[in-house]
Amino acid sequence: MRTMALSVFLVWAVTACASTGDAREEVLVFNPELREALAHYSATMAAPRVPMAMASGATVSSCDEYLAQGSRAGTASVPANNTASLDYVICDSVAALHDALPAPLDAANARGETLADRLDLRSFRSSRYQRTTDEAYTLRTVTDQPLDIDTYSAALDSPGWYFKLEVVAVTDIDGSGQADWLVWMVDQSRGGSYLSVVPLVVHDPSIVGLLNATPLAR
């Protein structure tokens, strides 16, 4: 069940394509599916996807069409898009990495612990946002249940909810000259149909103190 959310939207037809030679080697990518998609950038952009309605009235069915329509900001607010949008998280992510600037090497080796203890959940919207207070605002402090933490991720896997933050890549996304983390947030109700996967940018994670994240802007 834990991997279901990611597998839903990481099914795209690029694995059989030959490399186009347009990978960005200065981008540090940890997630294997995202690494493969970036290595085959042109094929990823053109691969057919679940049709999705846009606010303009157009229907898109590829990353190229989706990004041309304004990406996430241009999607229509219709129920069918709740599922279809999962197939386009990879589009936002690959496009951001392809356009990113070179950044100093990120030598961090405990990113999961950092996500659990230093990322301010008040800085972006999620199911955990309503649980934050002035005293409790990190993933570890807003829950009394143990977290699943590894090198790249921190997850709350409870009977009622699944919430995961995963560092999938490192590069300078916001143009600050410092490395940023591209994070995939999986937010899923165990008892209902709600499922959201959102790419976030954790800005300048090398700083001391709390970290902030914002939705990936395209």
PDB file of C-alpha atoms in Angstrom:
ATOM      1  CA  MET A   1       0.000   0.000   0.000  1.00  0.00           C
ATOM      2  CA  ARG A   2       2.858   2.327   0.816  1.00  0.00           C
ATOM      3  CA  THR A   3       4.126   2.459  -2.768  1.00  0.00           C
ATOM      4  CA  MET A   4       0.705   2.575  -4.433  1.00  0.00           C
ATOM      5  CA  ALA A   5       0.497   6.365  -4.619  1.00  0.00           C
ATOM      6  CA  LEU A   6       3.792   6.756  -6.405  1.00  0.00           C
ATOM      7  CA  SER A   7       3.225   3.887  -8.802  1.00  0.00           C
ATOM      8  CA  VAL A   8      -0.091   5.405  -9.927  1.00  0.00           C
ATOM      9  CA  PHE A   9       1.505   8.396 -11.561  1.00  0.00           C
ATOM     10  CA  LEU A  10       4.909   7.006 -12.485  1.00  0.00           C
ATOM     11  CA  VAL A  11       3.645   4.913 -15.375  1.00  0.00           C
ATOM     12  CA  TRP A  12       4.717   6.510 -18.609  1.00  0.00           C
ATOM     13  CA  ALA A  13       6.136   5.229 -21.884  1.00  0.00           C
ATOM     14  CA  VAL A  14       9.771   6.250 -21.766  1.00  0.00           C
ATOM     15  CA  THR A  15      11.596   3.132 -20.633  1.00  0.00           C
ATOM     16  CA  ALA A  16      11.776   1.670 -24.135  1.00  0.00           C
ATOM     17  CA  CYS A  17      13.065   4.865 -25.755  1.00  0.00           C
ATOM     18  CA  ALA A  18      16.690   5.430 -26.685  1.00  0.00           C
ATOM     19  CA  SER A  19      18.533   8.195 -24.855  1.00  0.00           C
ATOM     20  CA  THR A  20      18.347  11.567 -26.546  1.00  0.00           C
ATOM     21  CA  GLY A  21      21.551  12.789 -24.907  1.00  0.00           C
ATOM     22  CA  ASP A  22      19.811  15.719 -23.217  1.00  0.00           C
ATOM     23  CA  ALA A  23      20.184  14.672 -19.558  1.00  0.00           C
ATOM     24  CA  ARG A  24      21.443  17.272 -17.090  1.00  0.00           C
ATOM     25  CA  GLU A  25      24.430  15.633 -15.385  1.00  0.00           C
ATOM     26  CA  GLU A  26      24.867  18.420 -12.815  1.00  0.00           C
ATOM     27  CA  VAL A  27      21.482  17.566 -11.326  1.00  0.00           C
ATOM     28  CA  LEU A  28      21.647  15.047  -8.484  1.00  0.00           C
ATOM     29  CA  VAL A  29      18.633  12.718  -8.847  1.00  0.00           C
ATOM     30  CA  PHE A  30      17.916   9.995  -6.287  1.00  0.00           C
ATOM     31  CA  ASN A  31      14.566   8.649  -7.458  1.00  0.00           C
ATOM     32  CA  PRO A  32      15.200   6.081 -10.233  1.00  0.00           C
ATOM     33  CA  GLU A  33      11.980   6.801 -12.145  1.00  0.00           C
ATOM     34  CA  LEU A  34      12.699  10.514 -12.162  1.00  0.00           C
ATOM     35  CA  ARG A  35      16.322   9.898 -13.185  1.00  0.00           C
ATOM     36  CA  GLU A  36      15.162   7.807 -16.141  1.00  0.00           C
ATOM     37  CA  ALA A  37      12.614  10.431 -17.169  1.00  0.00           C
ATOM     38  CA  LEU A  38      15.198  13.221 -17.064  1.00  0.00           C
ATOM     39  CA  ALA A  39      17.724  11.152 -19.030  1.00  0.00           C
ATOM     40  CA  HIS A  40      15.096  10.740 -21.760  1.00  0.00           C
ATOM     41  CA  TYR A  41      13.803  14.302 -21.524  1.00  0.00           C
ATOM     42  CA  SER A  42      12.404  14.683 -25.030  1.00  0.00           C
ATOM     43  CA  ALA A  43      10.641  11.312 -24.894  1.00  0.00           C
ATOM     44  CA  THR A  44       9.180  12.137 -21.467  1.00  0.00           C
ATOM     45  CA  MET A  45       7.805  15.427 -22.736  1.00  0.00           C
ATOM     46  CA  ALA A  46       6.137  13.787 -25.736  1.00  0.00           C
ATOM     47  CA  ALA A  47       4.910  10.523 -24.120  1.00  0.00           C
ATOM     48  CA  PRO A  48       1.106  10.070 -24.104  1.00  0.00           C
ATOM     49  CA  ARG A  49      -0.606  10.539 -20.743  1.00  0.00           C
ATOM     50  CA  VAL A  50      -4.059  10.403 -19.222  1.00  0.00           C
ATOM     51  CA  PRO A  51      -6.129  13.205 -20.829  1.00  0.00           C
ATOM     52  CA  MET A  52      -6.662  16.138 -18.488  1.00  0.00           C
ATOM     53  CA  ALA A  53      -8.940  19.166 -18.776  1.00  0.00           C
ATOM     54  CA  MET A  54      -7.387  22.627 -18.498  1.00  0.00           C
ATOM     55  CA  ALA A  55      -8.970  25.886 -17.394  1.00  0.00           C
ATOM     56  CA  SER A  56      -8.629  27.228 -20.940  1.00  0.00           C
ATOM     57  CA  GLY A  57     -11.019  24.554 -22.198  1.00  0.00           C
ATOM     58  CA  ALA A  58      -8.265  22.556 -23.839  1.00  0.00           C
ATOM     59  CA  THR A  59      -7.559  18.898 -23.088  1.00  0.00           C
ATOM     60  CA  VAL A  60      -3.919  17.886 -22.754  1.00  0.00           C
ATOM     61  CA  SER A  61      -2.419  14.423 -23.086  1.00  0.00           C
ATOM     62  CA  SER A  62       1.353  14.976 -22.903  1.00  0.00           C
ATOM     63  CA  CYS A  63       3.851  16.940 -20.835  1.00  0.00           C
ATOM     64  CA  ASP A  64       4.499  19.296 -23.744  1.00  0.00           C
ATOM     65  CA  GLU A  65       0.799  20.150 -24.039  1.00  0.00           C
ATOM     66  CA  TYR A  66       0.384  20.422 -20.270  1.00  0.00           C
ATOM     67  CA  LEU A  67       3.318  22.783 -19.761  1.00  0.00           C
ATOM     68  CA  ALA A  68       2.218  24.915 -22.718  1.00  0.00           C
ATOM     69  CA  GLN A  69      -1.106  25.433 -20.952  1.00  0.00           C
ATOM     70  CA  GLY A  70       0.481  26.756 -17.788  1.00  0.00           C
ATOM     71  CA  SER A  71       1.142  23.529 -15.894  1.00  0.00           C
ATOM     72  CA  ARG A  72      -0.603  23.013 -12.521  1.00  0.00           C
ATOM     73  CA  ALA A  73      -1.883  26.585 -12.397  1.00  0.00           C
ATOM     74  CA  GLY A  74      -3.825  26.003 -15.600  1.00  0.00           C
ATOM     75  CA  THR A  75      -5.742  22.834 -14.679  1.00  0.00           C
ATOM     76  CA  ALA A  76      -9.521  22.890 -14.489  1.00  0.00           C
ATOM     77  CA  SER A  77     -11.271  22.233 -11.159  1.00  0.00           C
ATOM     78  CA  VAL A  78     -13.163  19.112 -12.176  1.00  0.00           C
ATOM     79  CA  PRO A  79     -13.347  15.754 -10.334  1.00  0.00           C
ATOM     80  CA  ALA A  80     -11.772  13.791 -13.185  1.00  0.00           C
ATOM     81  CA  ASN A  81      -8.594  15.830 -12.844  1.00  0.00           C
ATOM     82  CA  ASN A  82      -7.978  14.564  -9.314  1.00  0.00           C
ATOM     83  CA  THR A  83      -6.748  11.267 -10.720  1.00  0.00           C
ATOM     84  CA  ALA A  84      -5.462  12.512 -14.061  1.00  0.00           C
ATOM     85  CA  SER A  85      -3.199  15.100 -12.427  1.00  0.00           C
ATOM     86  CA  LEU A  86      -1.120  12.349 -10.805  1.00  0.00           C
ATOM     87  CA  ASP A  87       0.230  11.434 -14.224  1.00  0.00           C
ATOM     88  CA  TYR A  88       1.607  14.959 -14.692  1.00  0.00           C
ATOM     89  CA  VAL A  89       3.694  15.369 -11.524  1.00  0.00           C
ATOM     90  CA  ILE A  90       6.602  13.941 -13.491  1.00  0.00           C
ATOM     91  CA  CYS A  91       6.133  16.690 -16.102  1.00  0.00           C
ATOM     92  CA  ASP A  92       6.570  19.522 -13.608  1.00  0.00           C
ATOM     93  CA  SER A  93       9.494  17.768 -11.959  1.00  0.00           C
ATOM     94  CA  VAL A  94      11.453  16.934 -15.111  1.00  0.00           C
ATOM     95  CA  ALA A  95      10.881  20.388 -16.590  1.00  0.00           C
ATOM     96  CA  ALA A  96      12.132  22.068 -13.407  1.00  0.00           C
ATOM     97  CA  LEU A  97      15.266  19.933 -13.299  1.00  0.00           C
ATOM     98  CA  HIS A  98      15.948  20.450 -16.985  1.00  0.00           C
ATOM     99  CA  ASP A  99      15.782  24.240 -16.526  1.00  0.00           C
ATOM    100  CA  ALA A 100      17.670  24.329 -13.200  1.00  0.00           C
ATOM    101  CA  LEU A 101      21.048  25.940 -12.645  1.00  0.00           C
ATOM    102  CA  PRO A 102      24.193  24.140 -11.483  1.00  0.00           C
ATOM    103  CA  ALA A 103      24.505  24.167  -7.706  1.00  0.00           C
ATOM    104  CA  PRO A 104      27.242  23.385  -5.178  1.00  0.00           C
ATOM    105  CA  LEU A 105      27.380  19.708  -4.274  1.00  0.00           C
ATOM    106  CA  ASP A 106      24.888  18.758  -1.583  1.00  0.00           C
ATOM    107  CA  ALA A 107      26.756  16.457   0.786  1.00  0.00           C
ATOM    108  CA  ALA A 108      23.831  15.825   3.143  1.00  0.00           C
ATOM    109  CA  ASN A 109      23.317  12.173   4.056  1.00  0.00           C
ATOM    110  CA  ALA A 110      20.348  12.341   6.439  1.00  0.00           C
ATOM    111  CA  ARG A 111      17.727  14.065   4.349  1.00  0.00           C
ATOM    112  CA  GLY A 112      14.884  11.994   5.775  1.00  0.00           C
ATOM    113  CA  GLU A 113      15.712  13.090   9.320  1.00  0.00           C
ATOM    114  CA  THR A 114      15.909  16.695   8.135  1.00  0.00           C
ATOM    115  CA  LEU A 115      12.469  16.475   6.540  1.00  0.00           C
ATOM    116  CA  ALA A 116      11.035  15.072   9.764  1.00  0.00           C
ATOM    117  CA  ASP A 117      12.667  17.533  12.148  1.00  0.00           C
ATOM    118  CA  ARG A 118      13.360  20.801  10.328  1.00  0.00           C
ATOM    119  CA  LEU A 119      10.771  21.265   7.572  1.00  0.00           C
ATOM    120  CA  ASP A 120       8.103  23.748   8.685  1.00  0.00           C
ATOM    121  CA  LEU A 121       4.741  22.249   7.710  1.00  0.00           C
ATOM    122  CA  ARG A 122       3.171  25.697   8.017  1.00  0.00           C
ATOM    123  CA  SER A 123       5.031  26.841   4.902  1.00  0.00           C
ATOM    124  CA  PHE A 124       2.889  24.800   2.481  1.00  0.00           C
ATOM    125  CA  ARG A 125      -0.601  23.301   2.337  1.00  0.00           C
ATOM    126  CA  SER A 126      -1.195  19.659   3.195  1.00  0.00           C
ATOM    127  CA  SER A 127      -3.373  17.471   5.386  1.00  0.00           C
ATOM    128  CA  ARG A 128      -0.842  18.069   8.188  1.00  0.00           C
ATOM    129  CA  TYR A 129      -1.161  21.844   7.995  1.00  0.00           C
ATOM    130  CA  GLN A 130      -4.292  21.949  10.170  1.00  0.00           C
ATOM    131  CA  ARG A 131      -2.483  19.989  12.868  1.00  0.00           C
ATOM    132  CA  THR A 132       0.307  22.508  13.309  1.00  0.00           C
ATOM    133  CA  THR A 133       0.479  24.889  16.265  1.00  0.00           C
ATOM    134  CA  ASP A 134       2.925  27.519  17.453  1.00  0.00           C
ATOM    135  CA  GLU A 135       4.726  24.761  19.348  1.00  0.00           C
ATOM    136  CA  ALA A 136       4.370  21.818  16.944  1.00  0.00           C
ATOM    137  CA  TYR A 137       5.016  22.373  13.238  1.00  0.00           C
ATOM    138  CA  THR A 138       7.316  19.624  11.990  1.00  0.00           C
ATOM    139  CA  LEU A 139       6.277  16.166  10.858  1.00  0.00           C
ATOM    140  CA  ARG A 140       7.741  14.540  13.940  1.00  0.00           C
ATOM    141  CA  THR A 141       6.035  16.906  16.366  1.00  0.00           C
ATOM    142  CA  VAL A 142       2.542  16.931  14.830  1.00  0.00           C
ATOM    143  CA  THR A 143       2.080  13.182  15.309  1.00  0.00           C
ATOM    144  CA  ASP A 144       2.374  10.833  18.259  1.00  0.00           C
ATOM    145  CA  GLN A 145       2.997   7.874  15.959  1.00  0.00           C
ATOM    146  CA  PRO A 146       6.431   6.646  14.846  1.00  0.00           C
ATOM    147  CA  LEU A 147       7.663   7.765  11.435  1.00  0.00           C
ATOM    148  CA  ASP A 148       9.248   5.671   8.708  1.00  0.00           C
ATOM    149  CA  ILE A 149      12.513   7.458   7.942  1.00  0.00           C
ATOM    150  CA  ASP A 150      15.286   6.559   5.530  1.00  0.00           C
ATOM    151  CA  THR A 151      18.072   8.436   3.778  1.00  0.00           C
ATOM    152  CA  TYR A 152      15.773  10.364   1.453  1.00  0.00           C
ATOM    153  CA  SER A 153      12.294  10.334   2.992  1.00  0.00           C
ATOM    154  CA  ALA A 154      10.111  10.650   6.051  1.00  0.00           C
ATOM    155  CA  ALA A 155       6.647   9.096   6.115  1.00  0.00           C
ATOM    156  CA  LEU A 156       3.672   8.765   8.421  1.00  0.00           C
ATOM    157  CA  ASP A 157       1.987   5.437   7.690  1.00  0.00           C
ATOM    158  CA  SER A 158      -1.089   5.231   9.926  1.00  0.00           C
ATOM    159  CA  PRO A 159      -4.395   3.338   9.612  1.00  0.00           C
ATOM    160  CA  GLY A 160      -6.208   6.506   8.591  1.00  0.00           C
ATOM    161  CA  TRP A 161      -3.620   8.394   6.562  1.00  0.00           C
ATOM    162  CA  TYR A 162      -0.440   8.049   4.542  1.00  0.00           C
ATOM    163  CA  PHE A 163       1.805  11.105   4.281  1.00  0.00           C
ATOM    164  CA  LYS A 164       5.268  11.019   2.773  1.00  0.00           C
ATOM    165  CA  LEU A 165       7.954  13.570   1.984  1.00  0.00           C
ATOM    166  CA  GLU A 166      10.718  12.324  -0.317  1.00  0.00           C
ATOM    167  CA  VAL A 167      13.762  14.201  -1.585  1.00  0.00           C
ATOM    168  CA  VAL A 168      13.911  13.108  -5.210  1.00  0.00           C
ATOM    169  CA  ALA A 169      16.534  15.510  -6.569  1.00  0.00           C
ATOM    170  CA  VAL A 170      18.991  18.267  -5.646  1.00  0.00           C
ATOM    171  CA  THR A 171      19.870  21.285  -7.792  1.00  0.00           C
ATOM    172  CA  ASP A 172      19.410  25.069  -7.831  1.00  0.00           C
ATOM    173  CA  ILE A 173      15.734  25.351  -8.724  1.00  0.00           C
ATOM    174  CA  ASP A 174      14.980  28.863  -7.431  1.00  0.00           C
ATOM    175  CA  GLY A 175      18.071  30.566  -8.874  1.00  0.00           C
ATOM    176  CA  SER A 176      19.528  31.524  -5.478  1.00  0.00           C
ATOM    177  CA  GLY A 177      22.935  30.017  -6.234  1.00  0.00           C
ATOM    178  CA  GLN A 178      22.408  27.392  -3.540  1.00  0.00           C
ATOM    179  CA  ALA A 179      21.211  23.813  -3.880  1.00  0.00           C
ATOM    180  CA  ASP A 180      17.494  23.204  -3.338  1.00  0.00           C
ATOM    181  CA  TRP A 181      15.661  19.947  -2.727  1.00  0.00           C
ATOM    182  CA  LEU A 182      12.914  18.778  -5.037  1.00  0.00           C
ATOM    183  CA  VAL A 183      10.501  16.899  -2.783  1.00  0.00           C
ATOM    184  CA  TRP A 184       7.498  14.785  -3.696  1.00  0.00           C
ATOM    185  CA  MET A 185       4.713  15.001  -1.126  1.00  0.00           C
ATOM    186  CA  VAL A 186       2.245  12.109  -1.111  1.00  0.00           C
ATOM    187  CA  ASP A 187      -0.927  12.853   0.864  1.00  0.00           C
ATOM    188  CA  GLN A 188      -3.432   9.994   0.906  1.00  0.00           C
ATOM    189  CA  SER A 189      -6.533   9.108   2.888  1.00  0.00           C
ATOM    190  CA  ARG A 190      -6.733   5.443   3.866  1.00  0.00           C
ATOM    191  CA  GLY A 191     -10.489   5.585   4.350  1.00  0.00           C
ATOM    192  CA  GLY A 192     -11.504   7.599   1.304  1.00  0.00           C
ATOM    193  CA  SER A 193     -10.570   8.429  -2.258  1.00  0.00           C
ATOM    194  CA  TYR A 194      -8.412  11.465  -1.532  1.00  0.00           C
ATOM    195  CA  LEU A 195      -4.925  11.240  -3.003  1.00  0.00           C
ATOM    196  CA  SER A 196      -2.636  14.151  -3.788  1.00  0.00           C
ATOM    197  CA  VAL A 197       0.935  14.119  -5.029  1.00  0.00           C
ATOM    198  CA  VAL A 198       2.590  17.535  -5.115  1.00  0.00           C
ATOM    199  CA  PRO A 199       6.150  18.503  -6.080  1.00  0.00           C
ATOM    200  CA  LEU A 200       7.637  20.913  -3.539  1.00  0.00           C
ATOM    201  CA  VAL A 201      10.848  22.915  -3.421  1.00  0.00           C
ATOM    202  CA  VAL A 202      12.716  23.021  -0.110  1.00  0.00           C
ATOM    203  CA  HIS A 203      14.763  26.179  -0.419  1.00  0.00           C
ATOM    204  CA  ASP A 204      18.452  26.277   0.594  1.00  0.00           C
ATOM    205  CA  PRO A 205      18.408  23.231   2.914  1.00  0.00           C
ATOM    206  CA  SER A 206      22.016  23.880   3.951  1.00  0.00           C
ATOM    207  CA  ILE A 207      20.932  26.784   6.174  1.00  0.00           C
ATOM    208  CA  VAL A 208      20.727  26.412   9.932  1.00  0.00           C
ATOM    209  CA  GLY A 209      17.264  26.199  11.494  1.00  0.00           C
ATOM    210  CA  LEU A 210      13.816  25.661  10.073  1.00  0.00           C
ATOM    211  CA  LEU A 211      13.350  24.967   6.364  1.00  0.00           C
ATOM    212  CA  ASN A 212      10.500  26.203   4.204  1.00  0.00           C
ATOM    213  CA  ALA A 213       8.908  24.546   1.190  1.00  0.00           C
ATOM    214  CA  THR A 214       6.720  25.917  -1.579  1.00  0.00           C
ATOM    215  CA  PRO A 215       4.840  24.186  -4.385  1.00  0.00           C
ATOM    216  CA  LEU A 216       6.957  23.854  -7.497  1.00  0.00           C
ATOM    217  CA  ALA A 217       6.126  26.863  -9.652  1.00  0.00           C
ATOM    218  CA  ARG A 218       6.076  26.514 -13.423  1.00  0.00           C
TER     219      ARG A 218
END
